[in-house]
Tab-separated table of C-alpha atoms in Angstrom:
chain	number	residue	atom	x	y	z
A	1	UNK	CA	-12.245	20.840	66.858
A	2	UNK	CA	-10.871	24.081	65.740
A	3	UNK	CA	-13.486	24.862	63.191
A	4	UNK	CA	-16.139	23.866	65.857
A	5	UNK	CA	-14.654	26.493	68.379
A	6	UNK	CA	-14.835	28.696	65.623
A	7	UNK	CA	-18.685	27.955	64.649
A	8	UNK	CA	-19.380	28.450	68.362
A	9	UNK	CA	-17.863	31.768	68.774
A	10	UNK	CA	-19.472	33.166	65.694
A	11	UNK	CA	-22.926	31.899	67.242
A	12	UNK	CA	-22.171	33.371	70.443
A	13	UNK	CA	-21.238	36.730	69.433
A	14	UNK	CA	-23.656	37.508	66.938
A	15	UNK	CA	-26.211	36.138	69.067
A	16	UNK	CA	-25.472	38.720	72.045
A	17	UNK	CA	-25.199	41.375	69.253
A	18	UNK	CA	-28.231	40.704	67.672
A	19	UNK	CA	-30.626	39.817	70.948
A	20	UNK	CA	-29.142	43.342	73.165
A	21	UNK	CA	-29.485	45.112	69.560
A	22	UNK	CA	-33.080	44.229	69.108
A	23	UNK	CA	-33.973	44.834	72.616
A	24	UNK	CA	-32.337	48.289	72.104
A	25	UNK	CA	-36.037	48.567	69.954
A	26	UNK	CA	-37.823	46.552	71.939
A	27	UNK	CA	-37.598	48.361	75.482
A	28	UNK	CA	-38.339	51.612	74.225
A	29	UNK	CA	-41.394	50.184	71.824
A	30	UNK	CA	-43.027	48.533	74.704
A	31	UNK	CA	-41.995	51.610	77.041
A	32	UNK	CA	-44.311	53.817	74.790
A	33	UNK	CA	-46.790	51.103	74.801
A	34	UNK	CA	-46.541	49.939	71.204
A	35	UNK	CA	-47.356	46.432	70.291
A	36	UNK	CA	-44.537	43.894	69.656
A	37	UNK	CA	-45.910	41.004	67.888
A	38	UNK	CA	-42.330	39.142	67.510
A	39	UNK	CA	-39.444	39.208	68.829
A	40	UNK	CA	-36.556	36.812	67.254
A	41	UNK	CA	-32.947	35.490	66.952
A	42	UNK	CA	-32.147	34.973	63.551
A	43	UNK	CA	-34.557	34.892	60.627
A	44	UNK	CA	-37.271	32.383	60.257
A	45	UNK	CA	-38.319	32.313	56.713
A	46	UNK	CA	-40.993	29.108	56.034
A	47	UNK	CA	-40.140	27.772	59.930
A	48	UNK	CA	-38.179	28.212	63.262
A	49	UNK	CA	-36.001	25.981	65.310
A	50	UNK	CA	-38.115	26.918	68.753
A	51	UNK	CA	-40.850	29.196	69.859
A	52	UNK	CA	-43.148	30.502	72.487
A	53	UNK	CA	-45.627	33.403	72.785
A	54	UNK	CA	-45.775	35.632	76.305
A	55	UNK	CA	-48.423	37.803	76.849
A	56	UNK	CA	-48.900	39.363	73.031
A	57	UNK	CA	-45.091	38.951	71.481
A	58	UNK	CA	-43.597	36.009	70.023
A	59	UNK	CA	-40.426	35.050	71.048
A	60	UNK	CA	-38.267	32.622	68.588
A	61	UNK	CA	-34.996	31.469	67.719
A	62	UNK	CA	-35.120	31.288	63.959
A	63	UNK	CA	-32.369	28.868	61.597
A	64	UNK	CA	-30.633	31.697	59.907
A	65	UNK	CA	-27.875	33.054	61.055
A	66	UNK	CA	-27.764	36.586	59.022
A	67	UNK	CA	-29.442	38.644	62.420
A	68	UNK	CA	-32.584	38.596	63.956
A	69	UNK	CA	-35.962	41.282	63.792
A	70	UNK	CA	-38.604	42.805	66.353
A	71	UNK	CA	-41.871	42.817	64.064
A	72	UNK	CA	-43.829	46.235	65.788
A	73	UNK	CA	-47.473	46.203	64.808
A	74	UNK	CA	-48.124	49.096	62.216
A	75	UNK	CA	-44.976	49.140	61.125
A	76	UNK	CA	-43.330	48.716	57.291
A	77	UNK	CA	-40.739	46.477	57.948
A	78	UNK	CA	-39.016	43.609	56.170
A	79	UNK	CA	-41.883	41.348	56.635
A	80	UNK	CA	-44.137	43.444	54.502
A	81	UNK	CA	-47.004	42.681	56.120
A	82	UNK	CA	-49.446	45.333	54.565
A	83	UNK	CA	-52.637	43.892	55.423
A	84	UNK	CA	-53.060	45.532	58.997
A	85	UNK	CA	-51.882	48.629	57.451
A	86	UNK	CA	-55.083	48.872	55.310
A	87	UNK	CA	-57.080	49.339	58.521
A	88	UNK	CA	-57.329	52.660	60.822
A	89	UNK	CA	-54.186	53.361	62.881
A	90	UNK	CA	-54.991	51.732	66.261
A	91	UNK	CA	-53.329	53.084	69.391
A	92	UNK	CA	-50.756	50.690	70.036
A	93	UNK	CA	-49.323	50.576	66.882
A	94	UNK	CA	-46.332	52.346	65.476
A	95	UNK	CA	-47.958	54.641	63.215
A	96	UNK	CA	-49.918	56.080	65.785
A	97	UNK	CA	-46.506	56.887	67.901
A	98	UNK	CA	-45.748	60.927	67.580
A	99	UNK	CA	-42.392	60.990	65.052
A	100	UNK	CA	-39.988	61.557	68.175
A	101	UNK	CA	-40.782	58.279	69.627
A	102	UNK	CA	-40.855	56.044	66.488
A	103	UNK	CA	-37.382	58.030	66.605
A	104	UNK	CA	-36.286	56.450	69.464
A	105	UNK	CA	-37.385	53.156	68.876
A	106	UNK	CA	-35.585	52.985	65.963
A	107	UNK	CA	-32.332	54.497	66.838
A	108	UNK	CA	-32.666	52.125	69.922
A	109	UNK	CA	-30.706	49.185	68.232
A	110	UNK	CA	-27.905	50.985	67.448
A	111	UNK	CA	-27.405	53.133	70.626
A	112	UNK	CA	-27.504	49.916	72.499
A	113	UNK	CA	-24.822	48.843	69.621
A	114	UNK	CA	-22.647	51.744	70.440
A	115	UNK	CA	-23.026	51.251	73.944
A	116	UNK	CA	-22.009	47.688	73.737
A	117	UNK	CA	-19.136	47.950	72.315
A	118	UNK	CA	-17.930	51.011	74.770
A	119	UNK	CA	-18.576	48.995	77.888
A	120	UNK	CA	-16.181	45.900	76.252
A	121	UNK	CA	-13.395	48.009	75.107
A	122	UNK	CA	-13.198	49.329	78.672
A	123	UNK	CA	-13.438	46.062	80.511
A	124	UNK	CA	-10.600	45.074	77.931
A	125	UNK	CA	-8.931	48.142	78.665
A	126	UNK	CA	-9.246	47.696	82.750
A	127	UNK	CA	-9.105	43.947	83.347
A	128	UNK	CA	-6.378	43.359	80.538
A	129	UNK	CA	-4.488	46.551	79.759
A	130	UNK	CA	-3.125	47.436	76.048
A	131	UNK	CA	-0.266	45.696	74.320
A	132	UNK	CA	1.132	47.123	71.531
A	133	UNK	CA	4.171	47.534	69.547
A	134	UNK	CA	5.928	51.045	69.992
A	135	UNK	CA	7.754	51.600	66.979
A	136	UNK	CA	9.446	54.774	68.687
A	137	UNK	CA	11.428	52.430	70.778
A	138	UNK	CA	12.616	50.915	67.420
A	139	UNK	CA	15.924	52.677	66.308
A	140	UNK	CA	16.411	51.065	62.504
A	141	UNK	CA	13.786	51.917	59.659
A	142	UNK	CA	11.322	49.675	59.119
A	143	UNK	CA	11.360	46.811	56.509
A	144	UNK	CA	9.705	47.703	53.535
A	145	UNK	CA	8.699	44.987	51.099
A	146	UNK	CA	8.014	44.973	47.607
A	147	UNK	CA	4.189	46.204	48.845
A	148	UNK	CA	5.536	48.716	50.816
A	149	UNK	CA	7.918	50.560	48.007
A	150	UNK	CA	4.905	50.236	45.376
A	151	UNK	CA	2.887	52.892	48.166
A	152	UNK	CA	6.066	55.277	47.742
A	153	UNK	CA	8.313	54.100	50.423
A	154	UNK	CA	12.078	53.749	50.343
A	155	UNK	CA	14.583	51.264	51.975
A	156	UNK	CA	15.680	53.618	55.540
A	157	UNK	CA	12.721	55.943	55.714
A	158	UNK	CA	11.486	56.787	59.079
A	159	UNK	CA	7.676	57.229	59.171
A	160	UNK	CA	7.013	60.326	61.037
A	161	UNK	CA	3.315	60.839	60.308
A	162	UNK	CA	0.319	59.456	58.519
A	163	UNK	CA	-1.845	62.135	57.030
A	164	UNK	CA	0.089	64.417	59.571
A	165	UNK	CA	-0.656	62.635	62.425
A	166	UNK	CA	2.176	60.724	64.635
A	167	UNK	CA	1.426	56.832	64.802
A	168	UNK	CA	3.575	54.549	66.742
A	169	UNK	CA	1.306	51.365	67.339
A	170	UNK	CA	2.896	49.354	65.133
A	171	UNK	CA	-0.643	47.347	64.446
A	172	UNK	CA	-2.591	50.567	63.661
A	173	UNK	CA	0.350	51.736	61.645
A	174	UNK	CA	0.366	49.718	58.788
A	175	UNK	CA	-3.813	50.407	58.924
A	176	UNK	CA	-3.037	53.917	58.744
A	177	UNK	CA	-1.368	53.569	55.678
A	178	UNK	CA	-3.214	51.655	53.718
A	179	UNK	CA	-5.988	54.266	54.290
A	180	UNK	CA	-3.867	57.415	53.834
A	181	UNK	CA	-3.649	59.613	51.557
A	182	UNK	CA	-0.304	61.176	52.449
A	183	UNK	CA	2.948	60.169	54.229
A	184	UNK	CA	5.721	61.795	55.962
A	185	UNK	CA	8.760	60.444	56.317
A	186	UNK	CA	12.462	61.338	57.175
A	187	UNK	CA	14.768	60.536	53.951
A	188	UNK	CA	18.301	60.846	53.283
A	189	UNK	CA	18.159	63.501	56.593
A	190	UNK	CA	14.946	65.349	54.759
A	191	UNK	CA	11.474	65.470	55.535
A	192	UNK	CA	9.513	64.209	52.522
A	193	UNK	CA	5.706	63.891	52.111
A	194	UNK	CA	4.890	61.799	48.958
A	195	UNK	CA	1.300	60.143	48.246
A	196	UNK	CA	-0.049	56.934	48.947
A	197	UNK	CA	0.370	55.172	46.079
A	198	UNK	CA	-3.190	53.148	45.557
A	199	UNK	CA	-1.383	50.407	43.062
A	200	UNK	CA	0.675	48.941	46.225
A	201	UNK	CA	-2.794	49.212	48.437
A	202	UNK	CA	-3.621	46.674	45.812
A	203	UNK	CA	-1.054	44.965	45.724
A	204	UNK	CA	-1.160	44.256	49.983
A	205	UNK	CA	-5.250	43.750	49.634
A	206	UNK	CA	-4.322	40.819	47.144
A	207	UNK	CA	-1.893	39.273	50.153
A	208	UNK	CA	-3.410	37.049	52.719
A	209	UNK	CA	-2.373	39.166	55.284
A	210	UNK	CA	-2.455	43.105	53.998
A	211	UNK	CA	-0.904	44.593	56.811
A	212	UNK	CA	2.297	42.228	56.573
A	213	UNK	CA	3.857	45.092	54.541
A	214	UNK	CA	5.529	46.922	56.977
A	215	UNK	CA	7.894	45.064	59.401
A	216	UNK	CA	10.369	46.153	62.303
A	217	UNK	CA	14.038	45.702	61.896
A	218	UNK	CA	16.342	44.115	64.342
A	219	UNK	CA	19.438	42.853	64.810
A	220	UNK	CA	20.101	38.890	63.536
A	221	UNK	CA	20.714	37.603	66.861
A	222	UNK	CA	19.933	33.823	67.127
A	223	UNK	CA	17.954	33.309	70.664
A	224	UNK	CA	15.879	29.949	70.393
A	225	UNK	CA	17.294	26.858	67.897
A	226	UNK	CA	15.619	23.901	67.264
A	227	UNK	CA	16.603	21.958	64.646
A	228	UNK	CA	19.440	19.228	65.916
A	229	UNK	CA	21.544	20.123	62.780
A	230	UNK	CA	21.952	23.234	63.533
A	231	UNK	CA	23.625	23.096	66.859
A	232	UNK	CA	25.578	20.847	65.674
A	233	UNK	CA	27.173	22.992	63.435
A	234	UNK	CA	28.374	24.768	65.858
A	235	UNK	CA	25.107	27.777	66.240
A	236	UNK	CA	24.466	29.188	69.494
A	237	UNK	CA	22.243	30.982	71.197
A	238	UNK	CA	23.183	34.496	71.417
A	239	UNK	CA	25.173	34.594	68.090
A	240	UNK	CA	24.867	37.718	65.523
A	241	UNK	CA	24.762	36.606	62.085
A	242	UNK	CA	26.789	39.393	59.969
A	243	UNK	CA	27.005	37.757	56.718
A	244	UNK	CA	25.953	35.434	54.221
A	245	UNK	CA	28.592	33.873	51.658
A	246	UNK	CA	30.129	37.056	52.129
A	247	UNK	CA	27.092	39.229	51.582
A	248	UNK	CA	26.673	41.812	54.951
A	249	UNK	CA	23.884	40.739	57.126
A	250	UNK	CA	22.538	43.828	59.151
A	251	UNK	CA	18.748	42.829	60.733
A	252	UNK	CA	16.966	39.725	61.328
A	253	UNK	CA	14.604	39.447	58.110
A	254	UNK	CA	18.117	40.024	55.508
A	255	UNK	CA	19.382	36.859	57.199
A	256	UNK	CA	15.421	34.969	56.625
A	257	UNK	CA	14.978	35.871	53.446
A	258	UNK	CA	18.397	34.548	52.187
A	259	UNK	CA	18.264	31.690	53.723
A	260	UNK	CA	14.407	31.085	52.900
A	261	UNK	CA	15.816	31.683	49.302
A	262	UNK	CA	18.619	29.177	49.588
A	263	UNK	CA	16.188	25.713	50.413
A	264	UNK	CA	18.811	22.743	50.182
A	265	UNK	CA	21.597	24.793	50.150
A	266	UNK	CA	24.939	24.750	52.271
A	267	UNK	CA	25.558	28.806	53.774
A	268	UNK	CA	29.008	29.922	54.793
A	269	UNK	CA	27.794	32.093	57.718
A	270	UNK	CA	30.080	34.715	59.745
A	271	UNK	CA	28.540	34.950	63.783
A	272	UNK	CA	30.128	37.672	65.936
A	273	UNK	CA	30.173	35.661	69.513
A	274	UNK	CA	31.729	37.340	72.338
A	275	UNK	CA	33.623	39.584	70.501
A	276	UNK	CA	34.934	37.694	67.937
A	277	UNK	CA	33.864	36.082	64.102
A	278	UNK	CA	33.231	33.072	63.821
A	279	UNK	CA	32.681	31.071	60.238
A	280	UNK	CA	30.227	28.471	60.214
A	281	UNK	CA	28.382	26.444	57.381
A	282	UNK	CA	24.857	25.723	57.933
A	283	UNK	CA	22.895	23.452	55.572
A	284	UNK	CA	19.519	24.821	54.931
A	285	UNK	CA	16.412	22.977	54.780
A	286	UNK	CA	14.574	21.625	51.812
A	287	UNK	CA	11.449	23.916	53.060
A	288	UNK	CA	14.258	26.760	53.290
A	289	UNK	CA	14.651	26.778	57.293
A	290	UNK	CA	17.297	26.297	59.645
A	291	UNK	CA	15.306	25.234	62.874
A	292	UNK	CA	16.141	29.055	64.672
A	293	UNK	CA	13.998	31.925	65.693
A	294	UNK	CA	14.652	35.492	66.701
A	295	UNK	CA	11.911	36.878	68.417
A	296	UNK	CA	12.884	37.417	72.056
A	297	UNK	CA	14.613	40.319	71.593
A	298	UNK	CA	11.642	42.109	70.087
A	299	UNK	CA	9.185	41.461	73.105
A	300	UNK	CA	11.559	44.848	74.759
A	301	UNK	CA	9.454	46.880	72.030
A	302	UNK	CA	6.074	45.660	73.331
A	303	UNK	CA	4.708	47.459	76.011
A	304	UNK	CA	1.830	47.170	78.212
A	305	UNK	CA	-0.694	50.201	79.451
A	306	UNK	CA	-3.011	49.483	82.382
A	307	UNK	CA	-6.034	52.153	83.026
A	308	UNK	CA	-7.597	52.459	86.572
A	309	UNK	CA	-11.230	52.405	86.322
A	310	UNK	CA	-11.943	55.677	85.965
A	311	UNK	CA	-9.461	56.203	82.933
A	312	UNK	CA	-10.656	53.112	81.534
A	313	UNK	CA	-14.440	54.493	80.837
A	314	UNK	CA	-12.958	57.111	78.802
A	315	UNK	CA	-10.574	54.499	76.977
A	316	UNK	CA	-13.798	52.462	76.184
A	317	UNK	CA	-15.388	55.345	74.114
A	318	UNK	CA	-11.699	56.399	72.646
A	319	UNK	CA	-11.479	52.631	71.294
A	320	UNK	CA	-15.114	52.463	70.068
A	321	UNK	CA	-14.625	55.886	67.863
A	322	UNK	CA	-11.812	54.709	66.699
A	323	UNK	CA	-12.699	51.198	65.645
A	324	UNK	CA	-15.772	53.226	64.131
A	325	UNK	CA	-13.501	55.544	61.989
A	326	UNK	CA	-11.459	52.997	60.985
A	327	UNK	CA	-14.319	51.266	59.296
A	328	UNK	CA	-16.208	54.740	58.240
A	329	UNK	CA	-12.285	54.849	55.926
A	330	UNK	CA	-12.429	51.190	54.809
A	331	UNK	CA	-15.541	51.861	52.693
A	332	UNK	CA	-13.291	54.034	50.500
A	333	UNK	CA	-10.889	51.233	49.971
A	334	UNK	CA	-13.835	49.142	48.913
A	335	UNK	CA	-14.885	51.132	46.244
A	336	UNK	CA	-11.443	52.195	44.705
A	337	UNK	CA	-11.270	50.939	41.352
A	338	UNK	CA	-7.414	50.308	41.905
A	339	UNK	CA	-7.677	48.535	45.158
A	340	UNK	CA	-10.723	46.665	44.402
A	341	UNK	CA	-11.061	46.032	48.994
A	342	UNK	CA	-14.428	44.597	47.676
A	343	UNK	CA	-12.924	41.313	46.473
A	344	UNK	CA	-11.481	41.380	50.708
A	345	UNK	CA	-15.019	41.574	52.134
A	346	UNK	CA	-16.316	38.145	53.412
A	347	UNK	CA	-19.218	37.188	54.526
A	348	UNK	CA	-20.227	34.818	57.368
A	349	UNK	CA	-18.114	31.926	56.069
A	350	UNK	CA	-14.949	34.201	56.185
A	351	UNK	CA	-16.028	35.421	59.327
A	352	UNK	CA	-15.842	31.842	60.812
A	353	UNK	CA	-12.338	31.244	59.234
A	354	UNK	CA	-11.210	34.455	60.741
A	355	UNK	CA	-12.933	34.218	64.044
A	356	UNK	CA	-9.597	33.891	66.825
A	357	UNK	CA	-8.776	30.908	68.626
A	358	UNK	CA	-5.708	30.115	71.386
A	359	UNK	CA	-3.506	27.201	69.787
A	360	UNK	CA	-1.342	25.613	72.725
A	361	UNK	CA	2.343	24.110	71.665
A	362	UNK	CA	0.277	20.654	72.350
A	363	UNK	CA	-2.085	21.641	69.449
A	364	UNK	CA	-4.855	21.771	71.392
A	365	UNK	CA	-7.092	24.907	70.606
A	366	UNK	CA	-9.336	26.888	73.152
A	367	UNK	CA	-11.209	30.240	72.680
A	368	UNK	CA	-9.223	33.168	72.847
A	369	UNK	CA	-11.745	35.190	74.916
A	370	UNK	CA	-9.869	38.685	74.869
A	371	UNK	CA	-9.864	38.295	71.552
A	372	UNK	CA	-12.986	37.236	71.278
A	373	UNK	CA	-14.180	40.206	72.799
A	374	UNK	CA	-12.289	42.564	70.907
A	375	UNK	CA	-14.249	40.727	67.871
A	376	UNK	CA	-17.397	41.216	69.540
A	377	UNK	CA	-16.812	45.039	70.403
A	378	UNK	CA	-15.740	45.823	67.333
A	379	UNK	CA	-18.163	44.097	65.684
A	380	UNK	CA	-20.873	45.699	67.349
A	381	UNK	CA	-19.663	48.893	66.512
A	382	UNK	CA	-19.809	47.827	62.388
A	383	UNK	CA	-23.274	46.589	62.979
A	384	UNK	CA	-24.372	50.310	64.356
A	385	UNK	CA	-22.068	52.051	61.306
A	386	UNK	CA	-24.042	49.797	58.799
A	387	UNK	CA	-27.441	50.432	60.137
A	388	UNK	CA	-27.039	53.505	60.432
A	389	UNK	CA	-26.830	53.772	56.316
A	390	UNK	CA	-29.918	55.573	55.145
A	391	UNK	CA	-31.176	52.540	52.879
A	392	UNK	CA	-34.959	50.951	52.976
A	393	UNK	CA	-35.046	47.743	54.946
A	394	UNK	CA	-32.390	49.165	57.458
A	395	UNK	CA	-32.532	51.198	60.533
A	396	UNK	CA	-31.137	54.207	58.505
A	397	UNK	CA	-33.970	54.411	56.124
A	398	UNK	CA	-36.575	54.395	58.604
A	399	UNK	CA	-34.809	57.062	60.808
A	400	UNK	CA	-34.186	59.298	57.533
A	401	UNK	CA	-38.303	59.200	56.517
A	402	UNK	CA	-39.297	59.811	60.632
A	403	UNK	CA	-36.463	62.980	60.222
A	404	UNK	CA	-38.204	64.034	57.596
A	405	UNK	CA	-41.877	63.961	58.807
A	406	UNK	CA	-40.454	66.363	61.786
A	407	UNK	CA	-39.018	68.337	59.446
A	408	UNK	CA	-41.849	69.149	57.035
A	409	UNK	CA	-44.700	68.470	59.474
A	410	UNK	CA	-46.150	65.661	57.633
A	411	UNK	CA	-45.425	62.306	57.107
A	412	UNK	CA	-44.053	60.331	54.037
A	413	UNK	CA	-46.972	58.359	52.211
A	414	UNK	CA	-48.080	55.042	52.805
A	415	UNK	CA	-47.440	53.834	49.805
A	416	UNK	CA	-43.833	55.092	49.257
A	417	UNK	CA	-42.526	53.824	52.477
A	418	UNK	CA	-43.969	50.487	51.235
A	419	UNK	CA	-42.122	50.831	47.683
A	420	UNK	CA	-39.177	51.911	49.559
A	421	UNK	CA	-39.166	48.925	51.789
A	422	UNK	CA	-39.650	46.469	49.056
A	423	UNK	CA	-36.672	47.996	47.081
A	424	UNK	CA	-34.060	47.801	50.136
A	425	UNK	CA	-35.496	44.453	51.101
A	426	UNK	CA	-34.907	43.291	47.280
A	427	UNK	CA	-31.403	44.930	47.765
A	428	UNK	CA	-30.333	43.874	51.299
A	429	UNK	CA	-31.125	40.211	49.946
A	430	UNK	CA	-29.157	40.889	46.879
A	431	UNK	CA	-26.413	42.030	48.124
A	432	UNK	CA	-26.323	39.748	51.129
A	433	UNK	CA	-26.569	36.258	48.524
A	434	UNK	CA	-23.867	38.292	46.440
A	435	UNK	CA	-21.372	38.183	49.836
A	436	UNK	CA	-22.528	34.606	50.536
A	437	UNK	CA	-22.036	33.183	47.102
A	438	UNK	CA	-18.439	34.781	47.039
A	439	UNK	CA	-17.134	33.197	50.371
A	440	UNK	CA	-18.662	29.704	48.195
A	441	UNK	CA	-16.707	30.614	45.330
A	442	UNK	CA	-13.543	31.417	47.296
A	443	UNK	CA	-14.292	28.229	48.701
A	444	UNK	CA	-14.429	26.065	45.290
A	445	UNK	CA	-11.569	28.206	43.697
A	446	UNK	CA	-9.372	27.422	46.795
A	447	UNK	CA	-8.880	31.355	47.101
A	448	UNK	CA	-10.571	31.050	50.435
């Protein structure tokens, strides 16, 4: 059931993505009266799963799920259908269009993208509000694993800015950091600004979860039990653990990871209750658990932001640039020999694992739709960023050669833009078989 919720969401999100951005070519193409022979969801190479012609355009739904085309007649695109190019330039076709119009057709998709995504973030923004973590409100450094120290930190450094600017969303935090360059933090009483180290970016990219690096620190205090054996040993809710077989306990995750460490063991814990110490012995797990949780304590960090209308229109294009920015950075990560982010990208069959879902304590699962929208948003966003790249076969390419007919005063020749195509066509399906076969791999290799 999960994995079907999954599936479902994926089809629903890039189908809204792909049919508004396709329409964001199709309005203004049939606006300046140029011919639309097609106009589909998903590709349809050798057949499609339903279609119907209106008036002269072919409407479709095709059985890939990798996007979804306008075909404009007189225009090189991925279809490279040359044949009606080898006839005189009729009026309705694109080639006919002055260069500022074929401009705007093609930049059509992703402004619509863009726009998209703005008008979810501030719907999120009004109707839900932001959570977040605020780290400010956290007195004791952060918990810096293994991960964390190979970047350059140290056990008690305060972050106090990433690539001098102040963060204190806790999520967007431990992004910033794996894309800085630089870090400031208060040591030992000192400001100190060391480099981002990229061997322990590669060592969080190789984690399931990269951003798991950087924790917040609290006190051990024991608010929900549930293992039986536990109470029974005399545990309460409320208690402080402060040591371990003697060892000092002084936050939450010391206490975890010794007793995650000590699976089948007996522990001689000391709990300050009301006051006072009092010894216990707790029998740990095989699994290494106790049955207890402390996580009550840290919802007084979280804090919610709500944005009247007005405020929440501006918040829309805030969140868009930034989820844009964030991925502009990513690409750098990608192609760093020492972080090696490549082996991270996924493509749809990651996408599906990844896609959110709400799990009741029942186990029943149900689509998480702010998350869901989120996805969607900032999907849409990546989808404008990538077609933007100036590369044959994408929106990019064709905007660069129409820029560069305006700017010379003559347009590129027939048979280069037809080269051109056919080499980003030859690439986009390369590359796009590449990111299929690795989520396959992963797959097979159980590294999925």
């Amino acid at each position: 059931m999960e994995l079907a919720i999954k599936i479902f969401q994926f089809i629903l999100s890039i189908s809204i993505l792909v049919i508004l951005h396709e329409l964001g070519h199709f309005l203004p193409a049939k606006y300046f009266k140029t011919k639309v022979e097609k106009f589909y969801l998903f590709f349809d190479p050798w057949f499609s799963l339903a279609k119907k012609k209106i008036g002269e355009t072919e409407y479709g739904i095709g059985w890939l799920p990798f996007g979804g085309y306008v075909k404009i007649a007189g225009m090189v695109d991925e279809s490279m259908d040359t044949e009606q190019l080898k006839q005189p330039a009729q009026p309705w076709e694109f080639r006919a269009k002055p260069a500022w119009q074929r401009l705007i057709i093609m930049l059509g998709g992703v402004t619509v993208n863009f726009f998209l995504a703005w008008i979810i973030y501030g719907c999120l923004s009004f109707f839900n509000g932001e959570t977040s973590f605020d780290t400010a409100k956290v007195d004791a450094p952060m918990n810096y694993t293994s991960v964390a120290k190979g970047m350059g930190f140290q056990d008690g450094d305060k972050i106090l800015k990433v690539d001098g600017k102040t963060q204190n969303n806790l999520d967007k935090l431990a992004l910033d950091v794996l894309l800085s360059d630089e870090i400031t933090v208060l040591r030992n009483g000192k400001e100190v600004t060391f480099p981002t180290n990229d061997d322990g970016k590669a060592m969080a990219f190789r984690d399931e979860n990269p951003k798991a690096f950087l924790t917040p620190r609290f006190p051990a205090v024991i608010d929900s039990i549930y293992n039986p054996k536990t109470l029974q040993a005399g545990l309460k809710v409320g208690d402080q653990v402060v040591s371990v077989d003697g060892k000092k306990i002084s936050y939450y995750d010391e206490f975890k990871e010794t007793v995650q460490n000590s699976a089948g063991k007996n522990l001689k814990v000391d709990v300050l209750r009301a006051g006072a110490i009092q010894p216990l012995v707790l029998s740990v797990s095989k699994e290494g658990t106790l049955g207890l949780a402390s996580y009550k304590q840290v919802q007084k960090f979280y804090e919610t932001k709500h944005f009247t209308f007005g405020e929440s229109i501006g918040r829309g294009f805030t969140r868009s640039i930034e989820s844009l920015t964030y991925q502009v950075k990513q690409f750098k990560l990608i192609f760093n020999k020492k972080v090696q982010g490549y082996k991270k990208v996924g493509g749809p069959l990651a996408i599906i694992k990844n896609m959110p879902v709400d799990k009741a304590q029942d186990g029943s699962v149900s689509i998480d739709w702010t998350a869901f929208w989120s996805f969607t948003a900032m999907f849409s966003v990546w989808l404008a960023f990538l077609n933007l790249i100036p590369i044959p076969g994408l929106d990019g390419g064709h905007v660069i050669f129409t820029l560069y007919e305006m700017i010379v005063g003559k347009p590129v020749p027939q048979k280069i833009l037809e080269n051109a195509q056919m080499v980003g066509v030859i690439f986009l399906l390369g590359l796009m078989l590449l990111i299929f076969g690795a989520d396959i791999f992963k797959i097979i290799t159980n590294k999925f």
